[in-house]
Amino acid sequence: MKKWKKGLLIICAGLLAILEGNTYFFRRAQEQTDADPAAESADADRDTKKVALTFDDGPHSVYTPLLLEGLRERGVSASFFLLGQCIRGNEKVVEQMKKDGHLIGNHTFSHKDLTALSEKEAEQEILRAGSAIYEAAGVHTAFVRPPYGRWPEGLELQVTMIPVFWTLDSLDWKLRDADRTAEQVLNQAEPGSVILMHDCYETSVEAAFLVVDGLQDQGYQFVTADELIFP
């Protein structure tokens, strides 16, 4: 008798679970049916219009803090690839990057062409910068931006890091003109663009704000580089 009652309870519990499950899925289906198609389209558009704004060669004692402040005001996350030799004296700047939620990456210690070095020398350039980043902000970064975009084949296996390149060069380092730099980016940006800029020039900081404002007006969302690599 006890076994029969126990079996009945199990059957009832199972039926209740099925009923609750059907109610849940019906409710979800109804919510999707009632959803505004225009709102869904806008959400999908925002999901696909993502770009990553990346900065090399910092941190700079003057321009990087100004850049961080402006990005914070705009609610924008970016990626900073730091030179190890620039970190000493700018530890608080790196700490602020971390606090603001930016991706912190490695740009080697002294900006040497890694393909012109021995494998051991190339490793040391990356490892020294990684140590400086960790000492400044406690970050073990997994991402490295090779100077000049030159990466020795197989080096990622030696340093166990992911090289991050770019798809759109702002030419800020060459133009040194905020309006022309911003125009260069705004004319070429497309969903999935990884934009290369630098945070060691005043004109680059001014251009970055023009780029952010312009692309946000076009419905773009700024994400960190790793969010594009691992969506």
mmCIF file of C-alpha atoms in Angstrom:
data_model
loop_
_atom_site.group_PDB
_atom_site.id
_atom_site.type_symbol
_atom_site.label_atom_id
_atom_site.label_comp_id
_atom_site.label_asym_id
_atom_site.label_seq_id
_atom_site.Cartn_x
_atom_site.Cartn_y
_atom_site.Cartn_z
ATOM 1 C CA MET A 1 0.000 0.000 0.000
ATOM 2 C CA LYS A 2 2.782 2.360 0.901
ATOM 3 C CA LYS A 3 4.518 1.595 -2.417
ATOM 4 C CA TRP A 4 1.264 2.369 -4.266
ATOM 5 C CA LYS A 5 0.908 5.741 -2.511
ATOM 6 C CA LYS A 6 4.535 6.566 -3.202
ATOM 7 C CA GLY A 7 4.077 5.732 -6.863
ATOM 8 C CA LEU A 8 0.981 7.907 -7.066
ATOM 9 C CA LEU A 9 2.847 10.831 -5.529
ATOM 10 C CA ILE A 10 5.641 10.465 -8.079
ATOM 11 C CA ILE A 11 3.131 10.419 -10.963
ATOM 12 C CA CYS A 12 1.358 13.500 -9.603
ATOM 13 C CA ALA A 13 4.647 15.331 -9.165
ATOM 14 C CA GLY A 14 5.611 14.477 -12.724
ATOM 15 C CA LEU A 15 2.299 15.731 -14.119
ATOM 16 C CA LEU A 16 2.651 18.957 -12.116
ATOM 17 C CA ALA A 17 6.157 19.510 -13.471
ATOM 18 C CA ILE A 18 4.946 18.978 -17.036
ATOM 19 C CA LEU A 19 2.058 21.390 -16.472
ATOM 20 C CA GLU A 20 4.356 24.044 -15.021
ATOM 21 C CA GLY A 21 6.814 23.538 -17.845
ATOM 22 C CA ASN A 22 4.101 23.909 -20.478
ATOM 23 C CA THR A 23 2.841 27.046 -18.738
ATOM 24 C CA TYR A 24 6.363 28.508 -18.772
ATOM 25 C CA PHE A 25 6.957 27.764 -22.452
ATOM 26 C CA PHE A 26 3.493 29.033 -23.362
ATOM 27 C CA ARG A 27 4.196 32.262 -21.473
ATOM 28 C CA ARG A 28 7.540 32.682 -23.243
ATOM 29 C CA ALA A 29 5.926 32.006 -26.612
ATOM 30 C CA GLN A 30 3.223 34.565 -25.828
ATOM 31 C CA GLU A 31 5.846 37.139 -24.820
ATOM 32 C CA GLN A 32 7.661 36.598 -28.103
ATOM 33 C CA THR A 33 4.377 36.887 -30.013
ATOM 34 C CA ASP A 34 3.486 40.123 -28.220
ATOM 35 C CA ALA A 35 6.981 41.612 -28.712
ATOM 36 C CA ASP A 36 7.316 44.679 -30.868
ATOM 37 C CA PRO A 37 8.931 43.610 -34.191
ATOM 38 C CA ALA A 38 10.490 47.055 -34.563
ATOM 39 C CA ALA A 39 12.096 46.782 -31.112
ATOM 40 C CA GLU A 40 13.411 43.312 -31.942
ATOM 41 C CA SER A 41 14.898 44.655 -35.163
ATOM 42 C CA ALA A 42 16.576 47.503 -33.278
ATOM 43 C CA ASP A 43 18.030 45.072 -30.732
ATOM 44 C CA ALA A 44 19.382 42.856 -33.517
ATOM 45 C CA ASP A 45 20.904 45.901 -35.215
ATOM 46 C CA ARG A 46 22.675 46.903 -32.003
ATOM 47 C CA ASP A 47 23.962 43.371 -31.565
ATOM 48 C CA THR A 48 25.558 43.335 -35.018
ATOM 49 C CA LYS A 49 26.921 46.910 -35.084
ATOM 50 C CA LYS A 50 29.821 46.387 -32.717
ATOM 51 C CA VAL A 51 33.329 47.808 -33.045
ATOM 52 C CA ALA A 52 36.409 47.712 -30.841
ATOM 53 C CA LEU A 53 38.399 50.868 -30.161
ATOM 54 C CA THR A 54 42.010 49.996 -29.342
ATOM 55 C CA PHE A 55 44.903 52.181 -28.200
ATOM 56 C CA ASP A 56 48.625 51.407 -28.430
ATOM 57 C CA ASP A 57 51.844 52.849 -26.967
ATOM 58 C CA GLY A 58 50.511 54.066 -23.608
ATOM 59 C CA PRO A 59 50.072 54.761 -20.865
ATOM 60 C CA HIS A 60 50.817 58.474 -21.190
ATOM 61 C CA SER A 61 50.847 60.549 -18.020
ATOM 62 C CA VAL A 62 48.724 63.362 -19.506
ATOM 63 C CA TYR A 63 46.738 62.105 -22.489
ATOM 64 C CA THR A 64 45.693 58.683 -21.208
ATOM 65 C CA PRO A 65 43.908 60.095 -18.115
ATOM 66 C CA LEU A 66 42.086 62.603 -20.363
ATOM 67 C CA LEU A 67 41.068 59.762 -22.669
ATOM 68 C CA LEU A 68 39.865 57.605 -19.782
ATOM 69 C CA GLU A 69 37.763 60.465 -18.435
ATOM 70 C CA GLY A 70 36.095 61.056 -21.795
ATOM 71 C CA LEU A 71 35.388 57.371 -22.369
ATOM 72 C CA ARG A 72 33.926 57.106 -18.877
ATOM 73 C CA GLU A 73 31.585 60.028 -19.579
ATOM 74 C CA ARG A 74 30.431 58.316 -22.779
ATOM 75 C CA GLY A 75 30.035 54.873 -21.227
ATOM 76 C CA VAL A 76 32.521 53.338 -23.652
ATOM 77 C CA SER A 77 34.805 50.346 -23.078
ATOM 78 C CA ALA A 78 38.063 50.212 -25.031
ATOM 79 C CA SER A 79 41.246 48.130 -25.206
ATOM 80 C CA PHE A 80 44.653 49.455 -24.185
ATOM 81 C CA PHE A 81 47.839 47.710 -25.292
ATOM 82 C CA LEU A 82 50.566 48.993 -22.999
ATOM 83 C CA LEU A 83 54.281 49.402 -23.406
ATOM 84 C CA GLY A 84 56.080 48.045 -20.371
ATOM 85 C CA GLN A 85 58.615 50.876 -20.375
ATOM 86 C CA CYS A 86 55.796 53.462 -20.074
ATOM 87 C CA ILE A 87 54.152 51.930 -17.016
ATOM 88 C CA ARG A 88 56.615 53.058 -14.338
ATOM 89 C CA GLY A 89 55.258 56.279 -12.855
ATOM 90 C CA ASN A 90 51.862 55.678 -14.470
ATOM 91 C CA GLU A 91 50.704 52.816 -12.269
ATOM 92 C CA LYS A 92 47.633 54.744 -11.099
ATOM 93 C CA VAL A 93 46.623 55.300 -14.717
ATOM 94 C CA VAL A 94 46.739 51.551 -15.343
ATOM 95 C CA GLU A 95 44.758 50.940 -12.159
ATOM 96 C CA GLN A 96 42.101 53.356 -13.435
ATOM 97 C CA MET A 97 41.911 51.442 -16.741
ATOM 98 C CA LYS A 98 41.185 48.286 -14.805
ATOM 99 C CA LYS A 99 38.644 50.036 -12.575
ATOM 100 C CA ASP A 100 36.828 51.440 -15.615
ATOM 101 C CA GLY A 101 36.508 47.970 -17.145
ATOM 102 C CA HIS A 102 38.795 48.407 -20.154
ATOM 103 C CA LEU A 103 40.732 45.503 -21.618
ATOM 104 C CA ILE A 104 44.419 45.785 -20.718
ATOM 105 C CA GLY A 105 46.763 44.155 -23.211
ATOM 106 C CA ASN A 106 50.494 43.755 -23.782
ATOM 107 C CA HIS A 107 52.347 45.795 -26.440
ATOM 108 C CA THR A 108 55.827 44.493 -25.525
ATOM 109 C CA PHE A 109 58.286 46.280 -23.275
ATOM 110 C CA SER A 110 60.087 48.590 -25.705
ATOM 111 C CA HIS A 111 58.164 48.439 -29.007
ATOM 112 C CA LYS A 112 60.652 46.349 -30.944
ATOM 113 C CA ASP A 113 59.828 44.478 -34.132
ATOM 114 C CA LEU A 114 59.419 40.950 -32.790
ATOM 115 C CA THR A 115 60.227 39.396 -36.160
ATOM 116 C CA ALA A 116 63.693 41.024 -36.037
ATOM 117 C CA LEU A 117 64.525 39.392 -32.683
ATOM 118 C CA SER A 118 65.499 35.905 -31.673
ATOM 119 C CA GLU A 119 62.707 33.794 -30.219
ATOM 120 C CA LYS A 120 64.144 34.243 -26.733
ATOM 121 C CA GLU A 121 64.438 38.018 -27.124
ATOM 122 C CA ALA A 122 60.871 38.238 -28.422
ATOM 123 C CA GLU A 123 59.635 36.236 -25.449
ATOM 124 C CA GLN A 124 61.446 38.521 -23.037
ATOM 125 C CA GLU A 125 59.947 41.644 -24.639
ATOM 126 C CA ILE A 126 56.473 40.250 -23.988
ATOM 127 C CA LEU A 127 57.151 38.732 -20.571
ATOM 128 C CA ARG A 128 58.775 41.911 -19.201
ATOM 129 C CA ALA A 129 55.763 43.950 -20.273
ATOM 130 C CA GLY A 130 53.425 41.366 -18.779
ATOM 131 C CA SER A 131 55.245 41.572 -15.454
ATOM 132 C CA ALA A 132 55.012 45.384 -15.450
ATOM 133 C CA ILE A 133 51.267 45.226 -16.137
ATOM 134 C CA TYR A 134 50.732 42.723 -13.341
ATOM 135 C CA GLU A 135 52.753 44.772 -10.863
ATOM 136 C CA ALA A 136 50.757 47.890 -11.719
ATOM 137 C CA ALA A 137 47.221 46.487 -11.758
ATOM 138 C CA GLY A 138 47.318 42.808 -10.825
ATOM 139 C CA VAL A 139 46.211 41.813 -14.326
ATOM 140 C CA HIS A 140 47.471 38.675 -16.073
ATOM 141 C CA THR A 141 46.595 39.675 -19.620
ATOM 142 C CA ALA A 142 46.164 36.990 -22.283
ATOM 143 C CA PHE A 143 46.261 39.456 -25.207
ATOM 144 C CA VAL A 144 49.230 40.979 -27.008
ATOM 145 C CA ARG A 145 49.372 43.571 -29.795
ATOM 146 C CA PRO A 146 52.647 43.062 -31.724
ATOM 147 C CA PRO A 147 54.394 46.305 -32.726
ATOM 148 C CA TYR A 148 53.887 47.101 -36.421
ATOM 149 C CA GLY A 149 51.506 44.135 -36.595
ATOM 150 C CA ARG A 150 54.437 41.764 -37.092
ATOM 151 C CA TRP A 151 54.154 38.461 -35.263
ATOM 152 C CA PRO A 152 56.696 35.608 -35.512
ATOM 153 C CA GLU A 153 55.033 32.362 -36.515
ATOM 154 C CA GLY A 154 54.421 30.110 -33.547
ATOM 155 C CA LEU A 155 55.350 32.661 -30.872
ATOM 156 C CA GLU A 156 51.862 32.436 -29.355
ATOM 157 C CA LEU A 157 52.711 28.858 -28.383
ATOM 158 C CA GLN A 158 55.835 29.983 -26.526
ATOM 159 C CA VAL A 159 54.222 32.821 -24.564
ATOM 160 C CA THR A 160 50.693 31.321 -24.467
ATOM 161 C CA MET A 161 49.085 34.590 -25.495
ATOM 162 C CA ILE A 162 46.649 35.649 -28.193
ATOM 163 C CA PRO A 163 47.923 38.210 -30.739
ATOM 164 C CA VAL A 164 45.374 40.931 -31.506
ATOM 165 C CA PHE A 165 45.679 42.830 -34.768
ATOM 166 C CA TRP A 166 43.476 45.545 -36.291
ATOM 167 C CA THR A 167 41.265 45.957 -39.342
ATOM 168 C CA LEU A 168 41.148 49.769 -39.514
ATOM 169 C CA ASP A 169 44.176 52.013 -39.003
ATOM 170 C CA SER A 170 43.118 55.532 -37.994
ATOM 171 C CA LEU A 171 46.538 56.863 -39.084
ATOM 172 C CA ASP A 172 46.420 59.155 -36.046
ATOM 173 C CA TRP A 173 50.151 58.626 -35.575
ATOM 174 C CA LYS A 174 50.730 60.023 -39.076
ATOM 175 C CA LEU A 175 47.991 62.635 -39.520
ATOM 176 C CA ARG A 176 48.274 64.305 -36.077
ATOM 177 C CA ASP A 177 44.996 66.055 -36.902
ATOM 178 C CA ALA A 178 41.830 65.254 -34.928
ATOM 179 C CA ASP A 179 39.299 66.031 -37.671
ATOM 180 C CA ARG A 180 41.156 64.166 -40.418
ATOM 181 C CA THR A 181 41.775 61.187 -38.141
ATOM 182 C CA ALA A 182 38.111 60.996 -37.174
ATOM 183 C CA GLU A 183 37.087 61.268 -40.822
ATOM 184 C CA GLN A 184 39.448 58.406 -41.682
ATOM 185 C CA VAL A 185 37.689 56.150 -39.160
ATOM 186 C CA LEU A 186 34.104 57.267 -39.722
ATOM 187 C CA ASN A 187 34.409 56.727 -43.470
ATOM 188 C CA GLN A 188 35.718 53.175 -43.118
ATOM 189 C CA ALA A 189 34.142 51.768 -39.954
ATOM 190 C CA GLU A 190 31.867 48.769 -40.338
ATOM 191 C CA PRO A 191 30.451 46.132 -37.977
ATOM 192 C CA GLY A 192 33.306 44.126 -36.491
ATOM 193 C CA SER A 193 35.994 46.759 -37.074
ATOM 194 C CA VAL A 194 38.998 46.721 -34.747
ATOM 195 C CA ILE A 195 40.154 50.342 -34.803
ATOM 196 C CA LEU A 196 43.817 51.188 -34.175
ATOM 197 C CA MET A 197 44.584 54.446 -32.352
ATOM 198 C CA HIS A 198 47.209 55.691 -29.895
ATOM 199 C CA ASP A 199 46.837 57.383 -26.520
ATOM 200 C CA CYS A 200 50.120 59.270 -26.614
ATOM 201 C CA TYR A 201 49.009 62.240 -28.766
ATOM 202 C CA GLU A 202 46.608 65.028 -27.854
ATOM 203 C CA THR A 203 45.092 64.991 -31.335
ATOM 204 C CA SER A 204 44.421 61.257 -30.998
ATOM 205 C CA VAL A 205 42.413 61.793 -27.823
ATOM 206 C CA GLU A 206 40.372 64.533 -29.503
ATOM 207 C CA ALA A 207 39.846 62.308 -32.546
ATOM 208 C CA ALA A 208 38.778 59.371 -30.374
ATOM 209 C CA PHE A 209 35.934 61.410 -28.890
ATOM 210 C CA LEU A 210 34.806 62.486 -32.361
ATOM 211 C CA VAL A 211 34.867 58.853 -33.478
ATOM 212 C CA VAL A 212 32.911 57.644 -30.462
ATOM 213 C CA ASP A 213 30.271 60.366 -30.774
ATOM 214 C CA GLY A 214 29.943 59.830 -34.521
ATOM 215 C CA LEU A 215 29.641 56.048 -34.405
ATOM 216 C CA GLN A 216 27.283 56.101 -31.438
ATOM 217 C CA ASP A 217 25.029 58.419 -33.448
ATOM 218 C CA GLN A 218 25.053 55.720 -36.147
ATOM 219 C CA GLY A 219 23.935 53.095 -33.656
ATOM 220 C CA TYR A 220 27.300 51.451 -33.058
ATOM 221 C CA GLN A 221 28.203 49.812 -29.771
ATOM 222 C CA PHE A 222 31.770 49.843 -28.481
ATOM 223 C CA VAL A 223 33.109 46.603 -27.027
ATOM 224 C CA THR A 224 36.545 45.418 -25.960
ATOM 225 C CA ALA A 225 38.651 43.502 -28.473
ATOM 226 C CA ASP A 226 38.186 40.192 -26.687
ATOM 227 C CA GLU A 227 34.405 40.552 -27.023
ATOM 228 C CA LEU A 228 34.826 40.587 -30.810
ATOM 229 C CA ILE A 229 37.252 37.663 -30.718
ATOM 230 C CA PHE A 230 35.060 35.643 -28.337
ATOM 231 C CA PRO A 231 31.503 36.942 -28.953
#
